[in-house]
Every structure is written in C-alpha cells, then in structure tokens.
XYZ file of C-alpha atoms in Angstrom:
580
model
C 68.654 102.955 97.287
C 70.142 106.237 96.902
C 72.174 106.155 93.783
C 75.746 108.008 93.216
C 75.776 111.229 91.599
C 77.617 110.931 88.493
C 79.769 113.794 89.015
C 81.244 112.493 92.398
C 84.939 112.222 92.270
C 86.603 108.665 92.530
C 88.032 107.629 95.805
C 92.027 106.986 96.042
C 93.170 103.391 96.246
C 94.109 103.032 99.790
C 95.521 99.271 99.131
C 98.768 100.715 99.006
C 98.711 101.340 102.820
C 98.253 97.691 103.320
C 101.154 97.026 100.935
C 103.511 99.362 102.843
C 102.651 98.054 106.336
C 103.121 94.376 104.866
C 106.405 95.419 103.249
C 107.922 97.040 106.425
C 106.766 94.033 108.812
C 108.555 91.773 106.476
C 111.817 93.776 106.663
C 111.889 93.882 110.382
C 111.155 90.015 110.721
C 113.971 89.675 108.316
C 116.244 91.664 110.420
C 116.242 88.459 112.695
C 117.465 85.872 110.349
C 116.666 82.075 110.737
C 113.590 80.343 112.327
C 111.835 82.022 115.076
C 108.446 81.969 117.037
C 106.164 85.036 116.732
C 103.953 86.013 119.917
C 101.425 88.410 118.837
C 99.203 90.728 121.271
C 95.601 89.904 120.742
C 94.592 93.261 119.887
C 96.968 93.032 117.032
C 95.820 89.588 115.772
C 92.821 90.887 113.552
C 94.576 93.816 111.942
C 97.696 91.638 111.377
C 95.279 88.938 109.772
C 94.237 91.950 107.080
C 98.055 92.852 106.237
C 99.824 89.550 106.395
C 98.186 86.098 106.715
C 99.947 83.238 108.134
C 101.237 81.978 105.099
C 103.239 85.116 104.212
C 104.403 84.975 107.886
C 105.602 81.596 107.284
C 107.557 82.553 103.964
C 109.658 84.649 106.171
C 110.803 82.126 108.599
C 108.242 82.495 111.322
C 107.926 78.889 112.323
C 105.067 78.998 114.966
C 102.662 81.636 115.837
C 101.068 82.510 119.481
C 99.138 84.636 121.042
C 100.444 86.806 123.888
C 98.851 85.700 127.113
C 100.008 86.137 130.670
C 101.185 82.901 131.251
C 104.511 80.738 130.839
C 105.373 79.963 127.152
C 106.529 76.744 125.799
C 108.849 77.223 122.978
C 111.869 75.348 121.837
C 113.092 78.091 119.361
C 116.053 79.744 119.748
C 114.872 83.014 118.649
C 111.535 84.560 120.110
C 109.835 87.673 118.360
C 107.047 89.859 120.234
C 104.745 91.911 118.288
C 102.938 94.146 120.728
C 101.311 97.697 121.608
C 103.790 99.773 123.490
C 101.870 98.695 126.884
C 103.557 98.428 130.287
C 102.023 95.137 131.015
C 103.209 93.424 127.956
C 106.715 94.812 128.426
C 106.763 93.450 131.954
C 105.446 90.053 130.681
C 108.173 89.721 128.000
C 110.754 90.566 130.851
C 109.516 88.099 133.151
C 109.918 85.526 130.208
C 113.677 86.734 129.476
C 114.488 86.563 133.294
C 113.108 83.071 133.638
C 115.168 81.797 130.709
C 118.222 83.412 132.148
C 117.682 81.771 135.585
C 117.239 78.596 133.823
C 120.307 78.798 131.842
C 118.393 79.011 128.514
C 120.206 81.090 125.962
C 117.896 82.774 123.118
C 117.849 85.824 120.795
C 114.633 88.336 121.766
C 113.138 90.795 119.534
C 110.427 93.059 120.491
C 108.465 95.097 117.756
C 106.259 97.989 118.930
C 103.307 98.914 116.737
C 102.597 101.500 115.821
C 105.645 102.883 117.633
C 107.523 102.461 121.000
C 107.372 105.029 123.857
C 109.969 106.028 126.481
C 108.219 104.199 129.089
C 108.850 100.744 127.384
C 112.526 101.582 127.384
C 112.312 102.319 131.180
C 110.479 99.320 131.973
C 113.088 97.120 129.991
C 115.902 99.031 132.079
C 113.912 98.391 135.484
C 113.611 94.626 134.779
C 117.375 94.392 133.881
C 117.005 93.245 130.198
C 117.688 96.310 128.375
C 120.665 94.826 126.817
C 119.148 91.245 126.459
C 116.686 92.380 123.673
C 116.461 94.103 120.385
C 113.752 96.516 119.706
C 112.121 97.821 116.430
C 108.896 99.852 115.647
C 106.173 98.724 113.099
C 104.798 101.885 111.820
C 101.440 100.504 111.307
C 99.322 103.566 111.504
C 96.639 102.730 108.961
C 94.285 99.872 108.039
C 91.794 100.421 105.355
C 88.702 98.723 106.283
C 86.785 99.491 103.364
C 86.987 101.889 100.191
C 86.195 104.771 102.294
C 87.227 103.843 106.093
C 90.386 103.763 107.321
C 91.172 102.930 111.094
C 94.152 103.236 113.258
C 92.661 100.499 115.560
C 93.618 102.422 118.616
C 90.396 101.543 120.610
C 92.410 103.065 123.911
C 92.811 106.387 122.335
C 89.328 107.270 123.683
C 89.857 106.450 127.489
C 93.624 107.647 127.460
C 92.687 111.075 126.145
C 89.198 112.003 127.088
C 89.253 110.632 130.711
C 93.109 110.231 131.712
C 94.114 113.398 129.681
C 97.295 111.438 128.215
C 98.340 112.938 124.867
C 100.844 110.265 123.800
C 98.549 109.233 120.952
C 98.410 112.650 119.435
C 101.906 112.292 117.781
C 100.715 108.857 116.279
C 97.660 110.665 114.757
C 99.935 113.523 113.507
C 102.453 110.900 111.958
C 99.213 108.984 110.172
C 97.798 112.274 108.553
C 101.452 112.988 107.323
C 101.677 109.580 105.841
C 98.375 110.126 103.976
C 99.529 113.679 102.849
C 102.802 112.101 101.362
C 100.924 109.494 99.484
C 97.596 111.038 98.676
C 98.167 114.835 99.218
C 99.116 117.528 99.110
C 95.827 118.479 101.402
C 95.284 122.101 100.996
C 92.660 122.907 103.703
C 92.196 121.856 107.288
C 89.379 122.449 109.311
C 88.853 121.443 113.060
C 86.915 121.558 116.251
C 88.260 120.450 119.646
C 91.355 120.565 121.567
C 92.817 117.139 120.566
C 91.920 118.085 116.900
C 93.965 121.370 117.002
C 97.100 119.844 118.636
C 97.170 116.777 115.951
C 96.897 119.499 113.516
C 99.790 121.601 114.779
C 101.951 118.573 114.942
C 100.858 117.589 111.498
C 101.627 120.860 110.191
C 105.166 120.703 111.577
C 105.831 117.312 109.654
C 104.452 118.789 106.603
C 106.532 121.717 106.717
C 109.797 119.489 106.948
C 108.811 117.770 103.647
C 106.815 120.563 101.799
C 109.405 121.182 98.647
C 109.005 117.558 98.058
C 105.141 117.269 97.749
C 103.913 120.719 96.723
C 104.195 119.566 92.974
C 102.213 116.672 93.175
C 98.637 116.248 92.139
C 96.349 115.642 95.115
C 93.887 113.207 95.590
C 92.149 114.787 98.982
C 91.791 118.589 99.037
C 90.228 119.149 102.630
C 90.741 117.433 106.082
C 88.312 118.105 108.686
C 89.501 116.910 112.199
C 86.777 116.490 115.292
C 87.070 115.466 118.648
C 84.595 112.677 119.975
C 83.674 114.929 123.123
C 82.316 117.546 120.616
C 79.285 115.220 119.820
C 78.367 112.498 122.491
C 74.720 112.392 121.277
C 75.239 110.661 118.318
C 77.262 107.680 119.501
C 74.928 107.356 122.541
C 71.726 106.860 120.171
C 70.546 103.554 119.007
C 71.814 102.499 115.608
C 69.040 102.114 112.956
C 71.198 101.381 109.921
C 71.680 97.992 108.978
C 75.772 98.032 109.497
C 75.506 99.840 112.801
C 72.810 97.142 114.107
C 75.287 94.578 113.073
C 77.999 96.049 115.184
C 75.683 96.435 118.083
C 74.643 92.880 118.169
C 77.470 91.059 116.666
C 80.355 93.263 117.234
C 82.395 93.947 113.855
C 85.943 93.841 114.488
C 88.406 95.083 112.319
C 85.999 95.003 109.321
C 85.009 91.127 109.995
C 82.086 89.763 111.821
C 81.427 86.288 113.074
C 78.081 84.982 112.954
C 77.072 82.107 115.097
C 74.752 79.080 114.710
C 71.589 81.404 114.998
C 72.292 83.163 112.135
C 74.114 80.513 110.104
C 71.332 77.756 110.538
C 74.280 75.119 111.440
C 76.406 74.017 114.310
C 79.240 76.182 113.180
C 80.425 79.909 113.261
C 81.167 81.814 110.098
C 83.463 84.675 109.861
C 82.951 86.961 106.899
C 84.322 90.647 105.768
C 82.017 93.131 105.696
C 82.918 95.657 102.897
C 81.788 96.786 99.579
C 83.096 93.871 97.748
C 80.223 91.936 99.363
C 77.567 92.958 96.982
C 74.419 92.169 99.083
C 76.077 94.041 102.020
C 77.089 97.090 99.867
C 73.547 97.564 98.993
C 71.950 97.457 102.464
C 74.661 98.689 104.734
C 73.566 102.382 104.816
C 69.885 101.489 104.869
C 67.358 101.812 107.487
C 66.466 98.592 109.122
C 62.792 98.839 108.313
C 63.570 98.720 104.659
C 66.425 95.846 104.537
C 64.045 93.090 104.687
C 61.916 93.979 101.543
C 65.218 94.354 99.465
C 66.605 91.033 100.593
C 63.149 89.375 99.535
C 63.451 91.037 96.115
C 67.109 90.026 95.896
C 66.147 86.346 96.505
C 63.728 86.454 93.758
C 65.998 87.966 91.327
C 68.622 85.553 92.112
C 65.953 82.707 91.559
C 65.421 84.169 88.115
C 69.055 83.991 87.232
C 69.418 80.394 88.466
C 66.176 79.671 86.363
C 68.033 80.735 83.011
C 69.736 77.504 83.098
C 66.300 75.611 81.810
C 66.357 75.215 78.133
C 70.219 76.008 77.583
C 72.104 73.923 75.218
C 75.407 72.621 75.982
C 77.541 75.540 74.976
C 75.312 77.942 76.881
C 75.400 75.933 80.134
C 79.372 75.724 79.634
C 79.240 79.456 79.797
C 76.932 79.740 82.383
C 78.783 77.431 84.619
C 82.112 79.133 83.807
C 81.099 82.726 84.027
C 77.998 83.349 86.276
C 77.381 80.307 88.438
C 80.247 80.894 90.953
C 79.256 84.320 91.552
C 75.631 83.632 92.025
C 76.570 80.825 94.648
C 78.705 83.425 96.370
C 75.857 86.033 96.312
C 73.148 83.352 97.271
C 75.511 82.187 100.449
C 76.209 86.000 101.419
C 72.177 86.789 100.983
C 71.600 83.613 103.382
C 73.718 85.096 106.059
C 72.345 88.671 105.830
C 68.642 87.162 106.028
C 69.814 85.083 109.318
C 71.436 88.297 110.697
C 68.220 90.471 110.368
C 66.149 87.509 111.855
C 68.454 87.369 114.736
C 68.521 91.032 115.237
C 64.860 91.169 115.166
C 64.344 88.779 117.879
C 66.980 90.289 120.128
C 65.712 93.914 119.375
C 61.863 92.784 120.216
C 63.233 91.330 123.503
C 64.598 94.786 124.315
C 61.482 96.609 123.877
C 63.474 98.343 120.785
C 60.362 100.758 119.650
C 59.847 102.003 123.388
C 63.629 102.460 123.663
C 63.434 104.631 120.316
C 60.629 106.629 121.586
C 62.387 107.402 124.761
C 65.439 108.644 122.821
C 63.302 110.990 120.565
C 61.732 112.421 123.687
C 65.170 113.050 125.117
C 66.390 114.521 122.095
C 63.376 116.769 121.689
C 62.924 117.525 125.200
C 59.606 116.401 125.685
C 58.209 113.976 128.432
C 61.281 114.047 130.606
C 59.518 112.557 133.721
C 58.041 109.742 131.665
C 61.520 109.003 130.022
C 63.138 109.027 133.618
C 60.605 106.747 134.914
C 61.390 104.278 131.764
C 65.309 104.565 132.894
C 64.208 103.660 136.219
C 62.503 100.705 135.246
C 65.364 99.436 133.247
C 67.617 99.764 135.917
C 65.350 98.045 138.434
C 64.620 95.258 136.046
C 68.350 94.862 135.746
C 68.598 95.087 131.983
C 72.124 95.260 130.823
C 74.162 97.878 132.882
C 75.804 99.380 129.877
C 72.359 99.796 128.288
C 71.005 101.706 131.572
C 74.029 103.701 131.468
C 73.728 104.650 127.886
C 69.994 106.211 128.834
C 71.323 107.928 131.697
C 74.227 109.506 129.822
C 71.858 110.436 126.967
C 69.509 112.231 129.581
C 72.317 113.888 131.353
C 73.789 115.387 127.847
C 70.447 116.557 126.255
C 69.540 117.972 129.635
C 72.819 119.831 130.390
C 73.203 117.881 133.486
C 70.510 115.583 135.516
C 68.847 117.854 138.447
C 70.551 117.045 141.757
C 67.205 115.294 143.138
C 66.968 112.893 139.954
C 70.785 112.355 139.733
C 71.272 111.178 143.254
C 67.951 108.870 143.097
C 69.182 107.281 139.575
C 72.676 106.811 140.899
C 71.558 105.015 144.096
C 69.186 102.940 142.279
C 71.924 102.042 139.834
C 74.566 101.046 142.520
C 71.859 99.190 144.460
C 70.844 97.180 141.274
C 74.219 96.464 139.831
C 76.405 96.883 142.532
C 78.573 99.503 144.652
C 81.749 98.741 142.551
C 80.174 100.983 139.838
C 81.029 104.025 141.857
C 84.339 104.506 140.143
C 82.314 104.187 136.893
C 80.277 107.104 137.690
C 83.464 109.037 138.728
C 84.834 108.476 135.361
C 81.752 109.335 133.415
C 81.559 112.613 135.371
C 85.049 113.531 134.640
C 84.692 112.954 131.032
C 81.379 114.963 130.888
C 79.224 112.074 129.928
C 77.074 111.799 133.145
C 77.090 115.096 135.277
C 74.859 116.643 138.001
C 73.205 119.921 136.980
C 75.011 122.917 138.487
C 72.889 126.077 138.736
C 74.021 128.702 136.556
C 74.007 131.341 139.285
C 76.673 129.852 141.296
C 79.016 129.843 138.172
C 78.122 133.281 137.695
C 78.725 134.544 141.232
C 82.046 132.981 141.075
C 82.923 134.771 137.727
C 81.875 138.036 139.059
C 83.949 137.915 141.922
C 86.862 136.788 139.995
C 86.347 139.688 137.459
C 86.606 142.484 140.141
C 90.035 140.969 141.055
C 91.652 140.772 137.600
C 91.647 142.330 134.081
C 88.897 141.836 131.555
C 91.215 139.783 129.509
C 92.327 137.484 132.398
C 88.615 137.344 133.484
C 87.521 135.869 130.329
C 90.163 133.191 130.176
C 89.117 132.210 133.759
C 85.374 132.172 132.541
C 86.713 129.598 130.017
C 88.323 127.716 132.611
C 85.207 127.369 134.707
C 82.886 126.286 131.683
C 85.432 123.815 130.629
C 85.254 122.287 134.295
C 81.419 122.255 134.130
C 81.471 120.463 130.997
C 78.342 121.908 129.734
C 76.806 120.231 126.610
C 74.530 122.726 125.441
C 72.713 120.278 123.336
C 69.195 122.082 123.106
C 70.709 125.153 121.972
C 73.208 123.570 119.641
C 70.302 121.715 117.826
C 68.386 124.697 117.231
C 71.201 126.725 115.578
C 72.345 123.737 113.665
C 68.674 123.079 112.406
C 69.117 126.590 110.457
C 72.675 125.564 108.860
C 72.631 124.279 105.275
C 76.054 124.410 103.448
C 79.198 126.585 104.748
C 82.759 126.700 103.434
C 84.258 127.971 106.778
C 83.011 128.516 110.593
C 81.872 132.066 109.691
C 78.418 132.654 110.868
C 78.556 129.599 113.409
C 80.448 131.668 116.224
C 77.216 131.159 118.429
C 77.501 127.185 117.780
C 81.114 127.106 118.450
C 80.838 129.026 121.690
C 78.153 126.733 122.955
C 80.237 123.705 121.940
C 82.933 125.209 124.379
C 85.802 124.172 122.429
C 88.568 125.152 119.944
C 87.828 125.608 116.286
C 90.295 126.321 113.456
C 90.069 126.917 109.725
C 93.391 126.982 108.063
C 95.242 126.834 104.503
C 98.380 125.139 104.100
C 100.852 127.718 102.661
C 101.844 127.419 98.971
C 99.715 124.397 98.571
C 97.686 123.937 94.943
C 93.892 123.826 95.364
C 92.403 121.695 92.347
C 88.644 121.674 92.268
C 88.395 117.936 91.622
C 90.370 117.277 94.932
C 88.173 119.698 96.813
C 85.246 117.503 96.681
C 87.188 114.797 98.347
C 87.070 115.178 101.992
C 89.051 113.462 104.802
C 87.166 113.356 108.009
C 89.225 112.513 111.024
C 87.610 111.309 114.102
C 89.577 111.384 116.972
C 88.042 109.111 119.789
C 86.209 106.759 117.248
C 83.043 106.916 115.017
C 79.930 104.853 114.524
C 78.841 103.388 111.349
C 75.892 105.454 111.901
C 77.895 108.458 111.383
C 79.795 106.852 108.440
C 76.448 106.101 106.788
C 75.287 110.013 107.264
C 78.608 110.898 105.690
C 77.866 108.884 102.749
C 74.320 110.119 102.055
C 75.337 113.663 102.428
C 78.420 112.915 99.769
C 75.590 111.338 97.368
C 73.491 114.437 97.892
C 75.982 117.048 97.205
C 78.441 115.018 94.800
C 81.372 114.902 97.375
C 83.310 111.838 98.547
C 83.966 111.569 102.423
C 86.971 109.427 103.456
C 86.694 108.442 107.015
C 89.654 108.216 109.042
C 89.052 107.085 112.882
C 91.113 106.329 115.625
C 88.723 103.300 115.900
C 85.116 101.988 115.347
C 83.061 102.554 118.235
C 79.418 102.600 119.555
C 77.759 103.485 122.836
C 78.635 100.097 124.497
C 82.226 100.209 123.439
C 82.688 103.928 124.539
C 80.919 103.095 127.801
C 82.806 100.028 128.516
C 86.067 101.829 128.089
C 84.475 103.976 131.032
C 83.702 101.445 133.703
C 85.865 100.006 136.356
C 84.261 96.749 136.330
C 83.335 93.878 133.874
C 79.924 94.046 132.970
C-alpha cells in the first residue's frame, strides 16, 4: 500500500459544507410554520439523507415524508412542501396536485423548494398551469456534497447529457456558483487552468462572481491554491475502459450511490441487504479502495489474521485488563471485523461476476484497442459480444472504445457492426446511435481528403484568418479524437506548470485551453500544493485513484469536485433512448 509523503499538505475540512446546506434547508422549511408533509424527488433522497436525516426534519415540523411519484397523493396535511430538481415534469406534476385540490374544494398551502436553483422555465410552467399565485417557491442552494475527505459531488448526473449531447448550458451558472462558494470558504484560489469549452465558460462566470467580492477575500489565508477545470469530452477513453481498482469495481458491479453502496444476500451471506457508507472512515475500505483488484484478496487475508491476533489477546488477561479491552478495543474490533467480512464477500461476488463476463479477455481487447494492435481480432470479439446478446451497454462500450481509439470506425465495419447491433438488441436503439454520433462517442470514419478539399475551397473565398476559423469549425463537426497521436505525445510529458510546450497536444484535443491567474491574489507555497480538479460531466473512481496516487508521489493533495460520479455504464445509459 502506497504511503503518504510527510510533506503533503493537510486537506481542508469540508464538513462545513454539510452544515451550511442543512442550516439553509431548515431555515427554508421554517418559513412555512406549522406541521407539513414533505414530498422529496427520488434523486434527492440520498443526498438529503447525507445532510439532514429524518429525525432532524421531524424536529422542524415535518410530519410525514413521501417519495415524489407520478401518482395521486393521499395526504391530510394542511400544508404540502415539495423538494425537487428544477425539472419540467416535476413542476407539471405538482401543478396537477394543486389543480386537483382546487377542483375538489380542498384548501391548503403549497411550497416548492428547488434545488440547487430555480430556472425561468419553472415559473413559466406554473403560469401556464394557472397556479403561479397558489404556491410559494424557494431555492435550496445545495451545490456541494462532500462524499469523502477529498471528493465533493454536485450530484448532477444530468449535466453530462444536457451539455455534451443537447448543448444545454443551464448548469454552467450552477458550476460557477459552486466554485465561488468553495472560493469564499476555502480560498482565495490564485490560479486556474482549464481545458474544454464548458470549462472556459464556467471559469469566466466564476471569475465575474469572484470580482464582485474580491476585496472581502483577498486577505484571507487560502487552503486551495490552484483549480484545474476539465470537460468530460476531452477524455472519453478513461471512463470507457474497465475499472480495475477495488472502488471502481464495486461501483461497476453494485453501483455506489451518493457515497453509499447496498450489498445484497450474495455479499452479506444472509437474507437481508446491508447499506454502508464507503469512505475513509471505514479503515478496511480506506486501505484497499485504490488498490488493483489482484492485490485486494491478499491484503484482506492478512487483515483477517491480524484481527484474530488482536482478539486472541483476551486470553490470559486479568479482570482489569479485560475491562480495559472491552471498553477501549472490542467495539472497534467488532466493527472492523464486520466491514472486513462485507468486503471479502464483495470481492468473492466480483470474482464470480467478472469470471462469467470473461474479464481477462475483455481487458486484453481493451489493451489491444489502446495500443492499436490486433484490431481485426478486437472487432471479431465485439461482434461475438453483440451476437451472443451480452449486455447492450457493454457492447456499446466496446464499440465506442473502438471508435475513439481508431479516430472513427471505417465505413464498412461501422455499417456492419451497427446492423448487427440493431438486429441483436432491437431497432429502437437507432436513436442511441444518433446520440452517440452527435456526442463524438461513436462515429464513422471520414476520409481526411474530403475535409481538406472543402477547407481548400473555402480558403480561396475568404481571408486566411476567417478560413482558420472555418477549419476549426469543420474539425469540431468531425469530432476527431486523435487518441493515438495524443497518447504518444503525452508519453513524453512529466511535470509541467502550464500548457507551454504542449501546444501540439492541445491542438490535437481540438478544444479550448486556458491558464490564468486571478489578479491581486496571494500565492502561498503550502496552498499551491493543494489542487482542486473540477470534472465537468462526471469522473470515475479510477480517475480519483490515479490522482491520489499522483499526489502521494509528488507530495500534493488533489481535491476532486465533480458534477457526479460516473462510469462507462452510467455515461452510455444517459445516451440511450431505450431502457437496457
């Protein structure tokens, strides 16, 4: 297990973010005095539980709690409160409840709490449904949820599809406000680097917010020195590859949700499910989370032997020693034993499932695609996956990985693979292929000559400067990945303090990059070794593990801020138009 460098800086205490969110929610609820029922959108239930549990809500006159579902409600309360994301379907559902009450002559008070903010569209829907004057609205500025000491999530899984497929920029302002909140509490952050169009827009909005309060912050001692913003579409290869660290595999198999995982009977060796938090407070998990799966079993075996040795210390103890052992050690040993048992069960379950999926064969295929070897053999394996009707998401993952590493699939193979996929999984997936093409995940290879011919004709008609802009536009339409060229270039890169010397890499990435320093901000050496990495569109546990490893190697601490935790399945499911 890699050890921490002694000169590594301390991480800021992010628990204050939870307290701020809880206090604001309580304040909003108290604006509707008296007993009330609370309806919570399903996607907000897990995040809310991390902030304010049922007992806290009950203390502030919440009588009953319900999951917001698209069906009639049966509540006798005089006041109804709704906690929702700013989504049209939820606002319309609430409007149907209010209108049904009006029709039945039921008189109540209604309050809608939008989290993390309310959009103009929400007010439009309330007006169109004729209930604008019947409800009160508020905003719960719940931008940031600490999942662990070094992970903060905005819990916005829809960000990826909204921006990278639909081109919807509504969440960019939310990202800027989240960054400004961090800056106001733990800043001032002195430097910002970024790559990607979304990263640049988020930074520009954040910069405007910072400038409004600059005088209040510049004399404060910073806890974070540098921010690095990156768009998800800058690197699609990493999330499309199989995760091999323990935490990543647990997420792939059991789906970690909001920092928690629910293990079923196959793990618990009982007839019930057990839900646990996965963070650094779990000593066993903290030591294996970033390890390659092949190393985990040997560690857990050694841990079991060590625990048994500690239990065996009881033999030969006198009364006083036994009393001390029971009061100080036994409870901790029992908890560690319980968690050890669960993680061993999880490992066994992962082994069984991955063996069924021919995991080693999959890894071999991924390595071939990444290195550009045996492509025909890899295509044959993908065809076999499709024709055996293995999970449609898993087949899509391999198709997308082939496309990105090869800068698009050649026309003959693309059409053949697409036809086989639609025949195997159903023609309703046609829209999914369209979405994947628009997002650049799965494309048909376009010959470079065609693009060059168009560009050369354009260049004769317009100035060199304008032609350059049009060339960039054509390149963006083509959504080229240039994976092979980038991987070779980055193979030569070690440590850098800016984009200087990486112009060829950033050109191949075909995106915006920036490196800027906030004006009049102090730059303290300690804080400069604490870096905030912002993933716009989601990040994987494998990427988090890589950053932790890098931090240990160079004596830095990386704080991960992400719009959500993702993996290949979540990313591709957000692109599909059918339920897999």
